[in-house]
Coordinates of C-alpha atoms and ligand atoms in Angstrom, one line a residue:
X8 CA 73.5 119.7 98.4
X9 CA 73.2 118.5 102.0
X10 CA 76.0 117.8 104.5
X11 CA 74.9 114.5 105.9
X12 CA 77.7 114.0 108.6
X13 CA 80.7 115.8 110.0
X14 CA 83.6 114.4 111.9
X15 CA 86.3 116.5 113.5
X16 CA 89.7 115.2 112.3
X17 CA 93.2 116.6 113.0
X18 CA 91.8 120.1 113.6
X19 CA 90.0 119.9 110.3
X20 CA 86.8 118.1 109.3
X21 CA 85.6 115.1 107.3
X22 CA 82.2 115.7 105.8
X23 CA 79.9 113.4 103.8
X24 CA 77.9 115.3 101.2
X25 CA 74.8 114.2 99.4
X26 CA 73.7 116.0 96.2
X27 CA 71.6 115.4 93.1
X28 CA 73.9 114.5 90.2
X29 CA 72.9 115.4 86.7
X30 CA 75.7 113.3 85.1
X31 CA 74.6 110.2 86.9
X32 CA 70.8 110.9 87.1
X33 CA 70.6 110.0 90.8
X34 CA 71.7 111.3 94.2
X35 CA 75.4 110.8 94.9
X36 CA 77.4 111.0 98.1
X37 CA 81.0 112.1 98.3
X38 CA 83.4 112.6 101.2
X39 CA 85.6 115.6 101.7
X40 CA 88.4 116.3 104.2
X41 CA 89.0 119.9 104.9
X42 CA 92.3 120.6 106.6
X43 CA 92.5 123.3 109.3
X44 CA 94.0 125.7 106.8
X45 CA 90.7 125.8 104.9
X46 CA 89.3 127.9 107.7
X47 CA 91.6 130.7 106.6
X48 CA 91.2 130.5 102.8
X49 CA 91.3 128.2 99.8
X50 CA 93.5 125.1 99.9
X51 CA 94.6 122.7 97.1
X52 CA 92.4 119.6 96.6
X53 CA 93.3 116.0 95.8
X54 CA 90.6 113.8 94.2
X55 CA 90.9 110.2 95.3
X56 CA 89.2 107.5 93.1
X57 CA 88.6 104.3 94.9
X58 CA 88.5 100.7 93.6
X59 CA 86.0 97.9 93.1
X60 CA 83.5 97.4 95.9
X61 CA 84.3 100.8 97.6
X62 CA 82.2 103.7 98.5
X63 CA 83.2 107.3 99.4
X64 CA 84.1 106.0 102.8
X65 CA 86.9 103.3 102.3
X66 CA 89.7 105.8 101.8
X67 CA 88.6 108.2 104.5
X68 CA 88.3 105.4 107.1
X69 CA 91.3 103.2 106.2
X70 CA 94.1 105.2 104.4
X71 CA 95.1 107.3 107.4
X72 CA 95.6 110.3 105.2
X73 CA 94.1 113.0 107.4
X74 CA 97.1 113.6 109.7
X75 CA 99.5 114.5 106.9
X76 CA 96.8 116.3 104.8
X77 CA 96.2 118.5 107.8
X78 CA 99.9 119.2 108.2
X79 CA 100.4 120.0 104.5
X80 CA 97.0 121.9 104.1
X81 CA 95.5 119.6 101.4
X82 CA 91.7 118.9 101.0
X83 CA 90.8 115.4 99.8
X84 CA 87.6 114.6 97.9
X85 CA 86.4 111.0 97.7
X86 CA 83.6 110.3 95.2
X87 CA 81.6 107.1 95.2
X88 CA 82.6 104.4 92.7
X89 CA 79.3 104.2 90.8
X90 CA 75.7 105.6 90.7
X91 CA 73.5 104.3 93.5
X92 CA 69.9 103.4 93.9
X93 CA 69.2 103.1 90.2
X94 CA 68.2 99.4 90.3
X95 CA 69.3 98.5 86.7
X96 CA 69.0 94.9 85.7
X97 CA 72.0 92.9 87.0
X98 CA 73.4 96.0 88.7
X99 CA 74.1 94.3 92.0
X100 CA 74.9 90.8 90.7
X101 CA 78.7 90.9 90.7
X102 CA 81.4 92.9 92.5
X103 CA 83.2 94.0 89.2
X104 CA 80.2 95.4 87.2
X105 CA 77.5 97.8 88.1
X106 CA 77.2 99.1 91.7
X107 CA 80.7 99.8 93.1
X108 CA 82.3 99.3 89.7
X109 CA 81.6 102.3 87.5
X110 CA 85.1 102.2 86.1
X111 CA 85.1 106.1 85.7
X112 CA 83.7 105.8 82.1
X113 CA 80.7 107.4 80.4
X114 CA 78.7 104.3 79.4
X115 CA 77.2 104.3 75.9
X116 CA 75.4 100.9 76.2
X117 CA 71.9 100.2 77.6
X118 CA 70.9 100.0 80.4
X119 CA 74.1 101.5 81.9
X120 CA 74.2 104.7 79.7
X121 CA 71.2 106.2 81.5
X122 CA 73.3 106.6 84.8
X123 CA 76.8 105.2 84.5
X124 CA 78.5 108.5 83.5
X125 CA 81.2 108.5 86.2
X126 CA 83.8 110.1 83.8
X127 CA 81.7 113.2 83.4
X128 CA 80.9 113.1 87.1
X129 CA 84.5 113.0 88.4
X130 CA 86.1 115.3 85.8
X131 CA 83.4 118.0 85.5
X132 CA 80.3 117.9 87.7
X133 CA 81.9 117.1 91.0
X134 CA 84.9 119.5 90.7
X135 CA 82.5 122.3 89.7
X136 CA 80.3 121.6 92.8
X137 CA 83.3 121.3 95.1
X138 CA 84.9 124.6 93.8
X139 CA 81.6 126.4 94.2
X140 CA 80.8 125.1 97.7
X141 CA 84.1 124.6 99.5
X142 CA 87.3 126.7 100.0
X143 CA 89.5 124.9 97.4
X144 CA 91.8 126.2 94.7
X145 CA 91.3 125.5 91.0
X146 CA 94.0 123.1 89.8
X147 CA 93.5 119.8 91.6
X148 CA 95.6 116.6 92.1
X149 CA 94.2 113.2 91.3
X150 CA 95.0 109.7 92.7
X151 CA 93.3 106.4 93.2
X152 CA 93.6 102.7 93.8
X153 CA 93.1 99.8 91.3
X154 CA 90.0 100.7 89.3
X155 CA 90.4 104.2 90.8
X156 CA 94.1 104.2 89.8
X157 CA 93.0 103.5 86.3
X158 CA 90.5 106.3 86.6
X159 CA 93.1 108.8 87.9
X160 CA 95.5 108.1 85.1
X161 CA 92.8 108.3 82.4
X162 CA 91.3 111.6 83.9
X163 CA 94.8 113.2 83.7
X164 CA 95.8 111.8 80.3
X165 CA 92.6 112.9 78.7
X166 CA 92.7 116.4 80.2
X167 CA 96.1 117.9 79.6
X168 CA 96.7 121.0 81.9
X169 CA 93.9 120.1 84.2
X170 CA 95.7 118.4 87.1
X171 CA 98.7 119.7 89.1
X172 CA 99.7 116.2 90.2
X173 CA 98.9 112.6 89.5
X174 CA 99.6 109.3 91.3
X175 CA 98.1 105.8 91.7
X176 CA 98.2 102.7 93.8
X177 CA 98.1 99.4 92.0
X178 CA 96.2 100.9 89.0
X179 CA 94.6 98.8 86.3
X180 CA 97.1 100.0 83.7
X181 CA 95.8 98.3 80.6
X182 CA 92.1 97.5 81.1
X183 CA 91.6 96.5 77.4
X184 CA 93.8 93.5 78.1
X185 CA 92.6 92.2 81.5
X186 CA 89.4 90.4 82.6
X187 CA 88.1 93.2 84.8
X188 CA 88.5 95.8 82.1
X189 CA 87.2 93.6 79.3
X190 CA 84.0 92.7 81.3
X191 CA 83.3 96.3 82.2
X192 CA 84.1 97.9 78.9
X193 CA 82.1 95.3 76.9
X194 CA 79.1 96.1 79.1
X195 CA 79.5 99.9 79.4
X196 CA 81.1 100.8 76.0
X197 CA 80.1 97.9 73.7
X198 CA 82.1 95.2 72.0
X199 CA 84.0 97.5 69.5
X200 CA 87.4 97.8 71.0
X201 CA 88.2 101.1 69.3
X202 CA 85.8 102.7 71.8
X203 CA 87.9 101.4 74.7
X204 CA 91.1 103.1 74.0
X205 CA 90.0 106.5 75.4
X206 CA 89.8 104.7 78.8
X207 CA 93.1 102.8 78.7
X208 CA 96.1 104.4 80.3
X209 CA 98.7 102.3 78.6
X210 CA 97.2 103.3 75.2
X211 CA 96.7 106.9 76.1
X212 CA 100.3 107.6 77.2
X213 CA 101.4 107.7 73.6
X214 CA 99.2 110.8 73.0
X215 CA 100.0 112.5 76.3
X216 CA 101.1 116.1 75.9
X217 CA 101.1 117.2 79.6
X218 CA 104.1 115.4 81.2
X219 CA 103.0 115.8 84.8
X220 CA 105.2 113.2 86.6
X221 CA 103.2 110.1 87.6
X222 CA 104.0 108.2 90.9
X223 CA 102.8 104.6 91.0
X224 CA 103.2 102.3 93.9
X225 CA 102.5 98.6 93.3
X226 CA 102.8 95.7 95.9
X227 CA 104.8 92.7 94.8
X228 CA 102.4 90.3 96.6
X229 CA 99.3 91.9 95.1
X230 CA 97.0 89.0 94.0
X231 CA 95.8 91.0 91.0
X232 CA 99.3 92.1 89.9
X233 CA 99.9 89.8 86.8
X234 CA 96.4 89.1 85.6
X235 CA 94.6 92.4 86.1
X236 CA 96.9 95.4 86.9
X237 CA 99.8 95.0 84.4
X238 CA 102.1 97.8 85.5
X239 CA 104.6 96.6 83.0
X240 CA 102.3 97.8 80.1
X241 CA 102.2 101.3 81.6
X242 CA 106.0 101.3 82.2
X243 CA 106.7 100.2 78.6
X244 CA 104.3 102.8 77.2
X245 CA 106.0 105.5 79.3
X246 CA 109.5 104.4 78.2
X247 CA 108.4 104.4 74.5
X248 CA 106.9 107.9 74.9
X249 CA 109.5 109.4 77.3
X250 CA 106.7 110.0 79.8
X251 CA 108.0 110.6 83.3
X252 CA 106.8 107.7 85.5
X253 CA 108.1 106.6 88.8
X254 CA 106.9 103.0 89.3
X255 CA 107.9 101.6 92.7
X256 CA 107.5 97.9 93.3
X257 CA 106.9 97.5 97.1
X258 CA 108.2 94.2 98.3
X259 CA 105.7 92.0 100.1
X260 CA 102.7 94.4 100.0
X261 CA 99.3 93.2 98.8
X262 CA 96.3 95.0 97.3
X263 CA 94.7 96.2 100.5
X264 CA 94.4 99.4 102.4
X265 CA 97.3 98.3 104.6
X266 CA 99.4 98.8 101.5
X267 CA 97.8 102.2 100.7
X268 CA 98.2 103.4 104.3
X269 CA 101.9 102.5 104.2
X270 CA 102.7 104.8 101.3
X271 CA 99.9 107.4 101.3
X272 CA 102.4 109.8 103.0
X273 CA 104.7 109.7 100.0
X274 CA 101.8 110.3 97.7
X275 CA 100.5 113.3 99.7
X276 CA 104.0 114.8 99.6
X277 CA 104.2 114.1 95.8
X278 CA 100.9 116.0 95.4
X279 CA 102.1 118.7 97.8
X280 CA 105.1 119.2 95.5
X281 CA 102.8 119.4 92.5
X282 CA 100.7 122.1 94.3
X283 CA 103.9 124.0 95.2
X284 CA 103.3 123.6 98.9
X285 CA 106.7 122.0 99.6
Ligands
GSH315 N1 88.3 90.4 96.7 C1 87.9 91.8 96.7 C2 88.1 92.4 95.4 C3 87.8 93.8 95.3 C4 89.0 94.6 95.9 O1 90.1 94.1 96.2 N2 88.7 95.8 96.1 C5 89.6 96.8 96.5 C6 89.8 97.8 95.4 S1 90.1 96.9 93.8 C7 89.2 97.5 97.7 O2 89.7 98.6 98.0 N3 88.3 96.9 98.5 C8 87.7 97.6 99.7 C9 88.6 97.8 100.9 O3 89.7 97.1 101.0 O4 88.3 98.6 101.7 C10 86.5 91.8 97.1 O5 85.7 91.0 96.8 O6 86.1 92.8 97.8

């Protein structure tokens, strides 16, 4: 593990960390924000999973989360969105498959299965490394955007008891039934749809047995809302299963980090409540 860069931020520090990943079979880089309170002892940690085309840097640079994270005393970890430097055939040909588009699954299909094991990376390997190397407490929160919102919901729903708090911005709620999800799942998991349901939040809600309240913000002017994101499918599944979901439609907002920056404060407070900080 090597700390590649450090930036002072709101009396805390943003660091970019490079390490050898066993899950992904390559070097991975993640970002971590340590609030000032981390100098005195362990603080709760929020994992942020980014969307298509992103790296570990988009959220740190654009969401404006550090000011409130410093006030509340929350660390934030931003993993990358796919393995890097693996040069698989077709890996860089499109923005919604391969590099920048790992979809937080463990691929079972060649050539992806050799490296694209982002589910294991974000749920097991990365938290173990972060807990060993940084002053964070054990029960994290998880959030994310779009593909990363899907990832956050799936990580929580498949790991009851693991997360103290969950939220998402414009998540891909029902990937089995949208073009982004179908393209990625066919490539990574194969054509058999029964292998997709473990990575589909709308389908997993029915089996959920850890009712941590989920906060979802969705912009009404998001260009991907109807075709790709399908928050209605998540809402219907939550109603059917009596799962606690707060879905907020935000009038006039789009899919960008301007939208995320507008509501990140509410999400940080939601996670702070989950951590028992407020
Ligand atoms: N039209 C976009 C589609 C991908 C997109 O909207 N990505 C979102 C996540 S799904 C994002 O966060 N992009 C990077 C950014 O805005 O910093 C592109 O080609 O980059």
